[in-house]
């Protein structure tokens, strides 16, 4: 059996090398895509390079091949590649060109989506935070300052990726211009500027747009292939594409949703495979090309989650797990949905195609109690303060993400309602170092009652940026921190100190137990030893709210509000022997024990604490 598997693998490898070793022609006919003059149906799955450890890209792509996919779709994220103005980064997990080349090595084509705006449940929809500091800049518009920065960005992306297009012997079949623009505006001149920028940056392969069915008319630019999002009825897809493409195809569902994402405090989204397998079958049978959003979601690590907010809904920051109930789960393992879709896809592949066997699930481990024996209060490691009469925003402080501690003095005998106008987004209030209350933008909580005291008191408000809005009408209202004034009993409090706490790294590990049990947030550290590595899930159900690092990797946020109650630790970031864990805990500073499970918990809500 082992010899048979090896032989099949070698045959597939030789076929792949042959397919990708020569230049190809990718073009359109009136109804289908043409690859080297022959009909080609795109069966694609979305997978984002920063949401998967670089060390695991290849394994995830092999899973894509095993499900029957021939293409990978990915956004490109401006705020990853230009985190500070004029400073570009294409290293490590940000090496998108390496991601594309790895796909080629694995026999996969790529649909590239490098629009400056991506949405993607990603911080600020992919825009770098510093755009908020550019005078007069208006994103997704013809405003001069925006177009100037956009041009610099797309030029750099072109340097990285234009050489990898199919027109130059690479595996990038198509490049998407803008992203669901019809849901935001209908300025065709702006879309034409986008197209010219892409062309000037070296993108000379097939250019496309994508929009929800109801917005294709506004988001499509004549001459580009329109992709349709969110529907899969073949007749409707063909009708919409033809109506916007001079009566012609090919027919592309640019985002097909077999599930959905989650946000803090709301139930986990799950959609059974049987609900979508027959729809996938019908679409493929009709010759529809499809990009599955998501095939594999992975994890939104660090502080890069976005948030939804519109006139009808409250502020909804998204969780760190981007499992998405996708066919390939957060850890890269096949789900029942994967197997159901594989069985459908196999029916529609060329007769000579042999699908690889589905690789076994990745090894998992559980870890017993880990003692976090070293700790410090956050207040004991404050940096130098920035002083101002009124609170300064994160943007004023040139700080992208994380936390800022705001400090001022409450005069003697002052009392009343403490109100934070413009809290963005989560605040913990302390009087003389003792926790007094919590404020939460999600539930429109921005006030609490403060009693009187005969002496002056120190007021601290620790504010967390829970993620900038990534979709909808409020993209231009995305500053963080305290963006208004703070009042007590109707009187503005003035003369503030701001302590930036970006936690872009966890900094020096605390060396001893020193945390005071006053309710102040703490940083805790500990270590654990492994004889063998595997994927694991830190169990945060008894913790409150915070961020976790393992071996220097920021794994993302946790919050007992749920539905996510575990934090995924990829095996690639663990090692035999000693491993370090570091936790920033905001609400339950007394906790000092942690364990890890061999499975995720993504579907448990808890009452606010």
Coordinates of C-alpha atoms in Angstrom, one line a residue:
X1 CA 0.0 0.0 0.0
X2 CA 2.8 2.4 0.9
X3 CA 4.5 1.7 -2.5
X4 CA 1.2 2.5 -4.3
X5 CA 0.8 5.8 -2.4
X6 CA 4.4 6.7 -3.2
X7 CA 3.9 5.9 -6.9
X8 CA 0.8 8.0 -7.1
X9 CA 2.5 10.8 -5.4
X10 CA 5.4 10.7 -7.8
X11 CA 3.1 10.6 -10.8
X12 CA 1.2 13.6 -9.5
X13 CA 4.5 15.4 -8.8
X14 CA 5.9 14.7 -12.3
X15 CA 2.6 15.9 -13.8
X16 CA 2.7 19.0 -11.7
X17 CA 6.3 19.8 -12.7
X18 CA 5.4 19.3 -16.3
X19 CA 2.3 21.6 -16.1
X20 CA 4.1 24.5 -14.5
X21 CA 7.5 24.2 -16.2
X22 CA 6.4 26.1 -19.3
X23 CA 4.6 29.4 -20.0
X24 CA 0.9 29.2 -20.4
X25 CA -1.8 31.2 -22.1
X26 CA -4.9 32.1 -20.0
X27 CA -7.7 33.8 -21.9
X28 CA -11.5 34.2 -22.1
X29 CA -14.0 32.8 -24.5
X30 CA -17.6 33.8 -24.6
X31 CA -18.6 31.2 -21.9
X32 CA -15.5 29.6 -20.4
X33 CA -11.9 30.3 -19.4
X34 CA -9.2 29.0 -21.7
X35 CA -5.9 27.6 -20.5
X36 CA -3.6 27.0 -23.4
X37 CA -6.6 27.0 -25.7
X38 CA -8.6 24.4 -23.7
X39 CA -11.6 25.0 -21.4
X40 CA -10.6 25.4 -17.8
X41 CA -12.9 25.6 -14.8
X42 CA -11.5 27.4 -11.8
X43 CA -12.2 25.5 -8.6
X44 CA -10.6 27.7 -6.0
X45 CA -10.4 28.0 -2.3
X46 CA -9.5 31.2 -0.4
X47 CA -6.6 31.0 2.1
X48 CA -4.7 34.0 3.5
X49 CA -1.0 33.7 4.0
X50 CA -0.8 35.8 7.3
X51 CA -3.5 33.6 8.9
X52 CA -1.4 30.4 8.4
X53 CA 2.1 29.9 9.8
X54 CA 4.6 30.1 6.9
X55 CA 5.9 26.7 8.0
X56 CA 2.4 25.3 7.3
X57 CA 1.6 26.9 4.0
X58 CA 2.6 23.8 2.0
X59 CA 0.6 21.4 4.2
X60 CA -2.5 23.5 3.7
X61 CA -2.0 23.6 0.0
X62 CA -1.6 19.9 -0.2
X63 CA -4.9 19.6 1.6
X64 CA -6.4 21.9 -1.1
X65 CA -5.1 19.6 -3.8
X66 CA -6.6 16.6 -2.0
X67 CA -10.0 18.2 -1.9
X68 CA -9.8 18.8 -5.7
X69 CA -9.0 22.5 -5.9
X70 CA -6.8 23.7 -8.7
X71 CA -6.5 27.3 -7.5
X72 CA -5.9 29.3 -4.3
X73 CA -7.3 32.8 -3.8
X74 CA -5.7 35.3 -1.5
X75 CA -6.0 38.9 -0.5
X76 CA -2.9 41.1 -0.1
X77 CA -2.9 43.2 3.1
X78 CA -1.6 46.7 2.8
X79 CA -1.3 47.2 6.6
X80 CA 1.0 44.2 6.9
X81 CA 3.3 45.3 4.1
X82 CA 3.5 49.0 5.0
X83 CA 2.9 49.1 8.8
X84 CA 4.4 52.5 9.0
X85 CA 4.5 55.1 6.2
X86 CA 7.2 54.3 3.7
X87 CA 8.5 51.2 5.5
X88 CA 7.6 48.1 3.6
X89 CA 7.9 44.5 4.9
X90 CA 7.8 41.3 2.9
X91 CA 9.6 39.1 5.3
X92 CA 8.6 36.0 7.2
X93 CA 4.9 35.4 7.2
X94 CA 4.5 38.6 5.1
X95 CA 6.4 37.1 2.1
X96 CA 3.4 36.9 -0.2
X97 CA 5.7 36.1 -3.2
X98 CA 7.0 33.0 -1.4
X99 CA 3.3 32.0 -0.8
X100 CA 2.5 32.3 -4.5
X101 CA 5.7 30.4 -5.4
X102 CA 4.9 27.6 -3.0
X103 CA 1.4 27.3 -4.6
X104 CA 3.1 26.9 -7.9
X105 CA 5.4 24.2 -6.5
X106 CA 2.3 22.4 -5.3
X107 CA 0.6 22.6 -8.7
X108 CA -1.9 25.3 -7.8
X109 CA -2.9 28.4 -9.7
X110 CA -3.5 31.7 -7.8
X111 CA -6.2 34.3 -8.0
X112 CA -4.6 37.4 -6.5
X113 CA -6.6 40.1 -4.8
X114 CA -4.2 43.0 -3.9
X115 CA -6.7 45.8 -3.7
X116 CA -5.8 48.4 -1.0
X117 CA -9.2 47.5 0.6
X118 CA -9.8 43.9 1.4
X119 CA -12.5 43.8 4.1
X120 CA -11.7 40.2 5.1
X121 CA -12.7 40.7 8.8
X122 CA -9.2 42.3 9.0
X123 CA -8.2 45.4 10.8
X124 CA -9.3 48.6 9.0
X125 CA -10.2 46.4 6.0
X126 CA -6.5 46.1 5.2
X127 CA -5.7 49.8 5.3
X128 CA -2.7 50.9 7.4
X129 CA -3.7 52.9 10.5
X130 CA -1.5 55.8 9.6
X131 CA -3.8 56.8 6.7
X132 CA -5.9 58.3 9.5
X133 CA -3.2 60.9 10.1
X134 CA -2.9 62.1 6.5
X135 CA -4.6 65.5 6.3
X136 CA -7.8 65.3 4.2
X137 CA -7.2 61.7 3.1
X138 CA -10.4 59.9 2.0
X139 CA -10.0 56.2 1.4
X140 CA -11.7 54.6 -1.6
X141 CA -12.0 57.9 -3.4
X142 CA -10.3 60.2 -6.0
X143 CA -8.8 62.4 -3.2
X144 CA -5.2 63.2 -4.1
X145 CA -3.5 62.2 -0.9
X146 CA -5.2 58.8 -0.9
X147 CA -4.3 58.1 -4.6
X148 CA -0.7 59.1 -3.9
X149 CA -0.3 56.6 -1.1
X150 CA -2.3 53.9 -3.0
X151 CA 0.1 54.3 -6.0
X152 CA 3.2 53.8 -3.7
X153 CA 1.6 50.7 -2.3
X154 CA 0.5 49.0 -5.5
X155 CA 3.8 49.8 -7.1
X156 CA 5.6 47.8 -4.3
X157 CA 3.1 45.0 -4.7
X158 CA 3.8 44.9 -8.4
X159 CA 7.5 44.6 -7.8
X160 CA 6.9 41.6 -5.6
X161 CA 4.1 39.8 -7.6
X162 CA 3.9 41.0 -11.2
X163 CA 6.8 38.7 -12.3
X164 CA 4.7 35.7 -11.0
X165 CA 1.8 36.2 -13.4
X166 CA 0.8 33.5 -15.9
X167 CA 1.8 36.0 -18.7
X168 CA 5.4 35.7 -17.5
X169 CA 5.6 32.0 -16.7
X170 CA 4.1 32.2 -13.3
X171 CA 0.9 30.8 -11.7
X172 CA -1.1 34.0 -11.0
X173 CA -4.1 33.6 -13.4
X174 CA -6.1 36.7 -12.5
X175 CA -5.7 39.9 -10.5
X176 CA -8.7 41.5 -8.8
X177 CA -9.1 45.3 -9.0
X178 CA -10.7 46.9 -5.9
X179 CA -13.0 44.7 -3.7
X180 CA -16.8 44.8 -3.5
X181 CA -16.7 48.4 -4.4
X182 CA -20.3 48.4 -5.5
X183 CA -21.3 47.9 -1.9
X184 CA -19.5 51.2 -1.1
X185 CA -19.8 53.5 -4.0
X186 CA -20.4 53.8 -7.8
X187 CA -17.7 56.1 -9.1
X188 CA -16.6 54.6 -12.4
X189 CA -13.8 57.2 -12.8
X190 CA -12.4 56.0 -9.5
X191 CA -12.5 52.4 -10.7
X192 CA -10.8 53.4 -14.0
X193 CA -8.0 55.0 -11.9
X194 CA -7.6 51.7 -10.0
X195 CA -7.3 49.8 -13.3
X196 CA -4.6 52.1 -14.6
X197 CA -2.7 51.9 -11.3
X198 CA -2.7 48.1 -11.5
X199 CA -1.5 48.2 -15.1
X200 CA 1.2 50.7 -14.4
X201 CA 2.4 48.4 -11.5
X202 CA 2.9 45.7 -14.0
X203 CA -0.2 43.6 -13.7
X204 CA -0.9 42.6 -17.3
X205 CA -2.9 39.4 -16.8
X206 CA -6.7 39.1 -16.7
X207 CA -8.1 41.8 -14.4
X208 CA -11.4 41.2 -12.6
X209 CA -13.8 42.8 -10.1
X210 CA -16.0 41.1 -7.5
X211 CA -19.3 42.3 -5.9
X212 CA -22.4 41.0 -4.3
X213 CA -25.1 40.2 -6.8
X214 CA -27.0 43.4 -6.0
X215 CA -24.0 45.6 -6.4
X216 CA -22.3 44.3 -9.6
X217 CA -23.6 47.1 -11.7
X218 CA -22.0 49.8 -9.5
X219 CA -18.8 47.9 -8.7
X220 CA -17.9 46.6 -12.2
X221 CA -15.8 48.4 -14.8
X222 CA -16.4 47.8 -18.4
X223 CA -13.6 45.7 -19.9
X224 CA -12.9 43.8 -16.7
X225 CA -14.4 40.4 -16.0
X226 CA -17.2 40.7 -13.3
X227 CA -17.2 38.2 -10.5
X228 CA -20.4 37.7 -8.5
X229 CA -20.3 37.1 -4.7
X230 CA -22.7 35.3 -2.4
X231 CA -24.9 33.3 -4.9
X232 CA -24.5 30.0 -6.6
X233 CA -27.7 29.5 -8.7
X234 CA -26.2 29.0 -12.2
X235 CA -29.0 30.8 -14.0
X236 CA -28.7 33.9 -11.8
X237 CA -24.9 33.9 -12.0
X238 CA -25.0 33.8 -15.8
X239 CA -27.7 36.4 -16.0
X240 CA -25.8 38.9 -13.8
X241 CA -22.4 38.3 -15.6
X242 CA -23.9 38.6 -19.0
X243 CA -25.8 41.8 -18.1
X244 CA -22.5 43.4 -17.1
X245 CA -20.1 41.8 -19.6
X246 CA -21.7 42.5 -23.1
X247 CA -23.8 39.4 -23.0
X248 CA -20.8 37.1 -22.4
X249 CA -19.0 35.0 -19.8
X250 CA -17.0 33.3 -18.4
X251 CA -19.0 32.9 -15.2
X252 CA -17.2 33.3 -11.9
X253 CA -18.5 33.2 -8.3
X254 CA -15.7 35.2 -6.8
X255 CA -16.8 34.5 -3.2
X256 CA -18.9 31.4 -2.4
X257 CA -19.8 31.2 1.3
X258 CA -20.1 27.7 2.7
X259 CA -20.1 29.2 6.2
X260 CA -19.5 32.5 8.1
X261 CA -17.2 34.3 10.6
X262 CA -17.7 35.0 14.3
X263 CA -17.6 38.0 16.6
X264 CA -17.3 38.4 20.4
X265 CA -20.5 37.8 22.3
X266 CA -22.4 36.2 19.5
X267 CA -23.1 32.5 18.7
X268 CA -20.6 30.5 16.7
X269 CA -21.7 30.1 13.1
X270 CA -21.9 26.6 11.7
X271 CA -23.5 25.4 8.4
X272 CA -23.9 21.7 7.7
X273 CA -22.1 20.3 4.7
X274 CA -25.3 18.9 3.2
X275 CA -26.8 22.3 2.9
X276 CA -24.1 23.3 0.4
X277 CA -22.8 20.2 -1.3
X278 CA -25.7 19.9 -3.7
X279 CA -25.4 23.6 -4.5
X280 CA -21.7 23.2 -5.3
X281 CA -22.6 20.2 -7.5
X282 CA -25.2 22.2 -9.4
X283 CA -22.8 25.2 -10.0
X284 CA -19.9 23.1 -11.1
X285 CA -22.1 21.0 -13.4
X286 CA -23.2 24.2 -15.1
X287 CA -19.6 25.2 -15.8
X288 CA -19.5 27.9 -13.1
X289 CA -16.0 28.7 -11.8
X290 CA -15.9 29.2 -8.1
X291 CA -13.8 30.6 -5.3
X292 CA -14.7 29.2 -1.9
X293 CA -14.6 31.8 0.9
X294 CA -13.1 30.3 3.0
X295 CA -11.5 27.0 2.1
X296 CA -9.3 27.5 5.1
X297 CA -9.6 30.4 7.4
X298 CA -6.8 29.9 9.9
X299 CA -6.3 32.4 12.7
X300 CA -6.3 36.2 12.8
X301 CA -3.3 36.6 15.1
X302 CA -2.0 39.6 17.0
X303 CA -4.3 42.6 16.9
X304 CA -5.3 42.3 13.2
X305 CA -9.0 41.4 13.6
X306 CA -11.5 43.9 12.2
X307 CA -15.0 44.8 13.3
X308 CA -18.4 45.4 11.8
X309 CA -20.5 48.5 12.6
X310 CA -23.4 50.1 10.8
X311 CA -26.5 52.1 11.6
X312 CA -28.5 49.0 12.6
X313 CA -25.9 47.0 14.4
X314 CA -23.7 47.7 17.4
X315 CA -19.9 47.5 17.2
X316 CA -19.0 43.9 16.6
X317 CA -15.3 43.1 16.9
X318 CA -14.3 39.8 15.4
X319 CA -12.7 36.9 17.3
X320 CA -9.2 35.7 16.7
X321 CA -10.2 32.3 15.4
X322 CA -11.0 32.5 11.7
X323 CA -12.1 28.8 11.6
X324 CA -15.1 30.0 9.6
X325 CA -16.6 26.5 9.8
X326 CA -14.6 26.1 6.6
X327 CA -13.9 22.7 4.9
X328 CA -10.4 22.8 6.3
X329 CA -10.5 23.7 10.0
X330 CA -8.4 26.2 11.9
X331 CA -5.6 23.7 12.4
X332 CA -5.6 22.5 8.8
X333 CA -7.5 19.3 9.2
X334 CA -10.2 17.9 6.9
X335 CA -13.8 18.2 8.2
X336 CA -17.0 16.4 7.1
X337 CA -17.5 19.5 4.9
X338 CA -14.1 18.9 3.2
X339 CA -15.0 15.3 2.5
X340 CA -18.5 16.2 1.1
X341 CA -17.0 18.8 -1.1
X342 CA -14.2 16.5 -2.3
X343 CA -16.8 14.0 -3.4
X344 CA -18.7 16.6 -5.4
X345 CA -15.6 18.2 -7.0
X346 CA -14.2 14.8 -8.0
X347 CA -17.2 14.3 -10.3
X348 CA -16.4 17.4 -12.3
X349 CA -12.6 17.0 -12.8
X350 CA -11.1 15.8 -16.1
X351 CA -11.2 12.1 -16.4
X352 CA -7.5 11.7 -16.2
X353 CA -7.2 13.5 -12.8
X354 CA -6.2 11.4 -9.9
X355 CA -6.8 13.2 -6.5
X356 CA -4.2 12.6 -3.8
X357 CA -5.3 10.7 -0.8
X358 CA -6.5 12.9 2.0
X359 CA -3.6 13.3 4.5
X360 CA -4.3 12.2 8.0
X361 CA -5.2 14.8 10.7
X362 CA -2.3 16.6 12.2
X363 CA -1.1 15.2 15.6
X364 CA -2.6 17.0 18.6
X365 CA -1.4 17.1 22.2
X366 CA -3.0 18.1 25.5
X367 CA -0.8 19.9 28.1
X368 CA -1.6 19.6 31.9
X369 CA -1.4 22.5 34.2
X370 CA 1.2 25.1 33.4
X371 CA 2.2 27.2 36.4
X372 CA 2.6 30.9 35.4
X373 CA 4.8 31.7 38.4
X374 CA 6.2 35.0 37.3
X375 CA 4.0 38.2 37.0
X376 CA 4.0 41.9 37.1
X377 CA 1.2 44.4 37.0
X378 CA 0.9 46.4 33.8
X379 CA 1.1 49.6 35.8
X380 CA 4.6 48.5 37.1
X381 CA 6.1 48.5 33.6
X382 CA 4.7 51.8 32.1
X383 CA 6.8 53.6 29.5
X384 CA 7.5 57.4 29.5
X385 CA 4.2 59.4 29.5
X386 CA 3.0 61.7 26.7
X387 CA 1.3 64.8 28.2
X388 CA -1.6 66.8 26.8
X389 CA -4.5 68.9 28.0
X390 CA -7.0 66.5 26.5
X391 CA -6.8 62.8 25.7
X392 CA -4.9 61.8 22.6
X393 CA -5.9 59.1 20.2
X394 CA -3.8 56.1 19.2
X395 CA -3.3 57.9 15.9
X396 CA -2.1 61.0 17.7
X397 CA 0.4 58.8 19.5
X398 CA 1.5 57.1 16.3
X399 CA 0.5 53.8 17.8
X400 CA -1.3 51.3 15.5
X401 CA -2.8 48.7 17.9
X402 CA -2.8 47.4 21.5
X403 CA -3.6 49.6 24.6
X404 CA -3.1 53.1 26.0
X405 CA -3.3 54.0 29.6
X406 CA -4.9 57.4 30.2
X407 CA -4.2 59.1 33.5
X408 CA -5.4 62.3 35.2
X409 CA -6.4 63.6 38.6
X410 CA -9.9 63.8 40.1
X411 CA -10.0 66.9 42.3
X412 CA -11.0 66.6 45.9
X413 CA -14.8 66.4 46.6
X414 CA -15.7 65.8 43.0
X415 CA -18.2 63.1 42.2
X416 CA -20.9 62.1 39.7
X417 CA -21.1 60.2 36.4
X418 CA -17.8 59.6 34.8
X419 CA -18.4 59.6 31.1
X420 CA -16.0 58.9 28.3
X421 CA -17.1 60.5 25.0
X422 CA -15.7 58.5 22.1
X423 CA -14.5 55.3 23.8
X424 CA -12.8 53.2 21.2
X425 CA -13.3 50.4 22.3
X426 CA -12.9 48.7 25.7
X427 CA -12.0 50.6 28.9
X428 CA -11.1 49.5 32.5
X429 CA -11.4 52.3 35.1
X430 CA -9.2 52.5 38.1
X431 CA -9.3 54.9 41.1
X432 CA -6.0 55.1 42.9
X433 CA -4.9 51.8 41.3
X434 CA -8.0 49.9 42.3
X435 CA -10.4 48.7 39.6
X436 CA -13.7 50.5 39.7
X437 CA -15.5 49.5 36.5
X438 CA -15.5 48.4 32.9
X439 CA -16.7 50.2 29.8
X440 CA -17.5 48.4 26.5
X441 CA -18.4 50.0 23.2
X442 CA -20.1 46.8 22.1
X443 CA -22.9 47.4 24.5
X444 CA -22.7 51.2 24.4
X445 CA -21.3 51.3 27.9
X446 CA -19.2 54.5 28.4
X447 CA -20.2 55.7 31.9
X448 CA -20.1 54.8 35.6
X449 CA -20.8 56.6 38.9
X450 CA -17.8 57.9 41.0
X451 CA -18.4 58.8 44.6
X452 CA -16.9 61.8 46.4
X453 CA -13.6 61.9 48.4
X454 CA -12.1 64.6 50.5
X455 CA -8.8 64.2 48.8
X456 CA -7.6 64.2 45.1
X457 CA -7.5 60.8 43.5
X458 CA -5.6 59.3 40.5
X459 CA -7.9 58.2 37.6
X460 CA -6.6 55.6 35.2
X461 CA -8.5 54.3 32.1
X462 CA -6.8 51.5 30.3
X463 CA -8.2 51.5 26.7
X464 CA -8.0 48.6 24.3
X465 CA -8.3 48.9 20.5
X466 CA -10.6 46.0 19.7
X467 CA -10.1 46.3 15.9
X468 CA -10.9 49.0 13.4
X469 CA -14.1 48.7 11.3
X470 CA -13.4 46.8 8.1
X471 CA -16.7 47.1 6.3
X472 CA -19.5 49.6 5.8
X473 CA -20.0 53.4 6.0
X474 CA -17.7 54.0 8.9
X475 CA -14.3 53.3 7.3
X476 CA -13.5 57.0 7.7
X477 CA -14.4 57.0 11.4
X478 CA -11.8 54.6 12.7
X479 CA -9.6 56.4 15.2
X480 CA -8.9 54.5 18.4
X481 CA -8.4 55.3 22.1
X482 CA -10.4 58.2 23.7
X483 CA -11.3 60.4 20.7
X484 CA -13.5 62.8 22.6
X485 CA -13.4 64.3 26.1
X486 CA -13.9 62.7 29.6
X487 CA -16.2 64.4 32.1
X488 CA -17.1 63.8 35.7
X489 CA -20.3 65.2 36.9
X490 CA -20.6 67.2 33.7
X491 CA -17.2 68.9 34.1
X492 CA -14.4 68.0 31.7
X493 CA -11.3 66.4 33.2
X494 CA -8.1 67.9 31.8
X495 CA -4.3 67.5 32.0
X496 CA -3.8 63.9 30.9
X497 CA -0.8 61.6 30.7
X498 CA -0.9 58.9 28.0
X499 CA 1.2 55.7 28.4
X500 CA 1.5 53.8 25.1
X501 CA 1.3 50.0 25.5
X502 CA 1.3 48.6 22.0
X503 CA 2.4 45.1 23.1
X504 CA 3.8 44.6 19.6
X505 CA 6.1 42.2 21.5
X506 CA 5.6 41.0 25.0
X507 CA 8.9 42.7 26.1
X508 CA 11.0 41.3 28.9
X509 CA 9.4 38.4 30.7
X510 CA 8.7 39.0 34.4
X511 CA 11.1 37.2 36.6
X512 CA 9.2 36.9 39.9
X513 CA 5.8 37.0 41.5
X514 CA 4.9 40.7 42.2
X515 CA 1.3 41.2 41.1
X516 CA -0.9 43.1 43.6
X517 CA -4.4 41.8 43.9
X518 CA -6.1 45.1 43.3
X519 CA -7.7 44.2 40.1
X520 CA -4.9 45.7 38.0
X521 CA -4.1 43.9 34.7
X522 CA -1.1 41.7 34.9
X523 CA 1.5 40.1 32.6
X524 CA 2.2 36.5 33.6
X525 CA 4.8 34.1 32.3
X526 CA 5.6 30.5 32.7
X527 CA 7.2 27.6 30.9
X528 CA 6.4 24.0 30.0
X529 CA 8.4 21.2 28.6
X530 CA 7.4 18.9 25.7
X531 CA 8.8 15.5 24.7
X532 CA 6.9 15.7 21.4
X533 CA 5.1 18.5 19.6
X534 CA 1.7 18.7 18.1
X535 CA -1.1 21.2 17.7
X536 CA -2.8 22.2 20.9
X537 CA -5.4 24.6 22.2
X538 CA -4.9 26.8 25.3
X539 CA -8.0 26.5 27.5
X540 CA -9.0 30.1 28.5
X541 CA -12.4 29.4 29.9
X542 CA -11.4 30.3 33.4
X543 CA -9.5 33.4 32.3
X544 CA -11.1 36.8 31.6
X545 CA -9.8 38.8 28.7
X546 CA -6.4 39.3 27.1
X547 CA -3.7 38.2 24.7
X548 CA -1.4 35.1 24.6
X549 CA 2.2 34.7 23.3
X550 CA 3.9 31.3 23.0
X551 CA 7.6 31.3 22.2
X552 CA 7.4 34.9 21.1
X553 CA 4.4 34.4 18.7
X554 CA 1.3 36.5 19.4
X555 CA -1.5 33.9 19.1
X556 CA -4.3 36.5 19.3
X557 CA -6.9 37.6 21.8
X558 CA -9.1 35.6 24.2
X559 CA -12.2 36.8 26.0
X560 CA -14.5 34.6 28.2
X561 CA -17.5 36.4 26.6
X562 CA -17.0 33.8 23.8
X563 CA -17.9 32.1 21.6
X564 CA -14.1 31.3 21.3
X565 CA -12.8 29.9 24.5
X566 CA -9.5 28.3 23.3
X567 CA -6.5 29.7 21.6
X568 CA -4.9 27.6 18.8
X569 CA -1.2 26.9 19.1
X570 CA 0.3 25.5 15.9
X571 CA 2.8 22.6 16.3
X572 CA 5.2 24.6 14.1
X573 CA 5.7 27.2 16.8
X574 CA 6.3 24.6 19.6
X575 CA 9.5 22.8 20.3
X576 CA 10.8 19.8 22.2
X577 CA 12.1 20.8 25.5
X578 CA 11.3 24.2 27.1
X579 CA 8.6 26.4 25.8
X580 CA 7.6 29.9 27.1
X581 CA 4.1 31.2 27.5
X582 CA 3.2 34.8 28.3
X583 CA -0.2 36.2 29.0
X584 CA -1.6 39.7 29.3
X585 CA -4.7 39.3 31.5
X586 CA -7.0 42.3 31.9
X587 CA -9.9 41.1 34.1
X588 CA -8.8 38.1 36.3
X589 CA -5.3 39.0 37.5
X590 CA -5.2 36.3 40.2
X591 CA -5.3 33.5 37.7
X592 CA -1.9 31.7 37.6
X593 CA -2.7 28.2 36.1
X594 CA -3.2 27.3 32.4
X595 CA -3.7 24.1 30.6
X596 CA -4.2 23.0 26.9
X597 CA -6.7 20.8 25.3
X598 CA -6.4 18.5 22.2
X599 CA -9.5 20.1 20.6
X600 CA -10.9 23.7 20.2
X601 CA -13.8 25.2 22.0
X602 CA -15.4 27.8 19.7
X603 CA -19.0 27.7 20.6
X604 CA -19.5 28.7 24.2
X605 CA -20.8 32.0 25.3
X606 CA -20.5 33.4 28.9
X607 CA -22.2 36.2 30.7
X608 CA -20.1 39.4 31.0
X609 CA -17.9 39.5 34.0

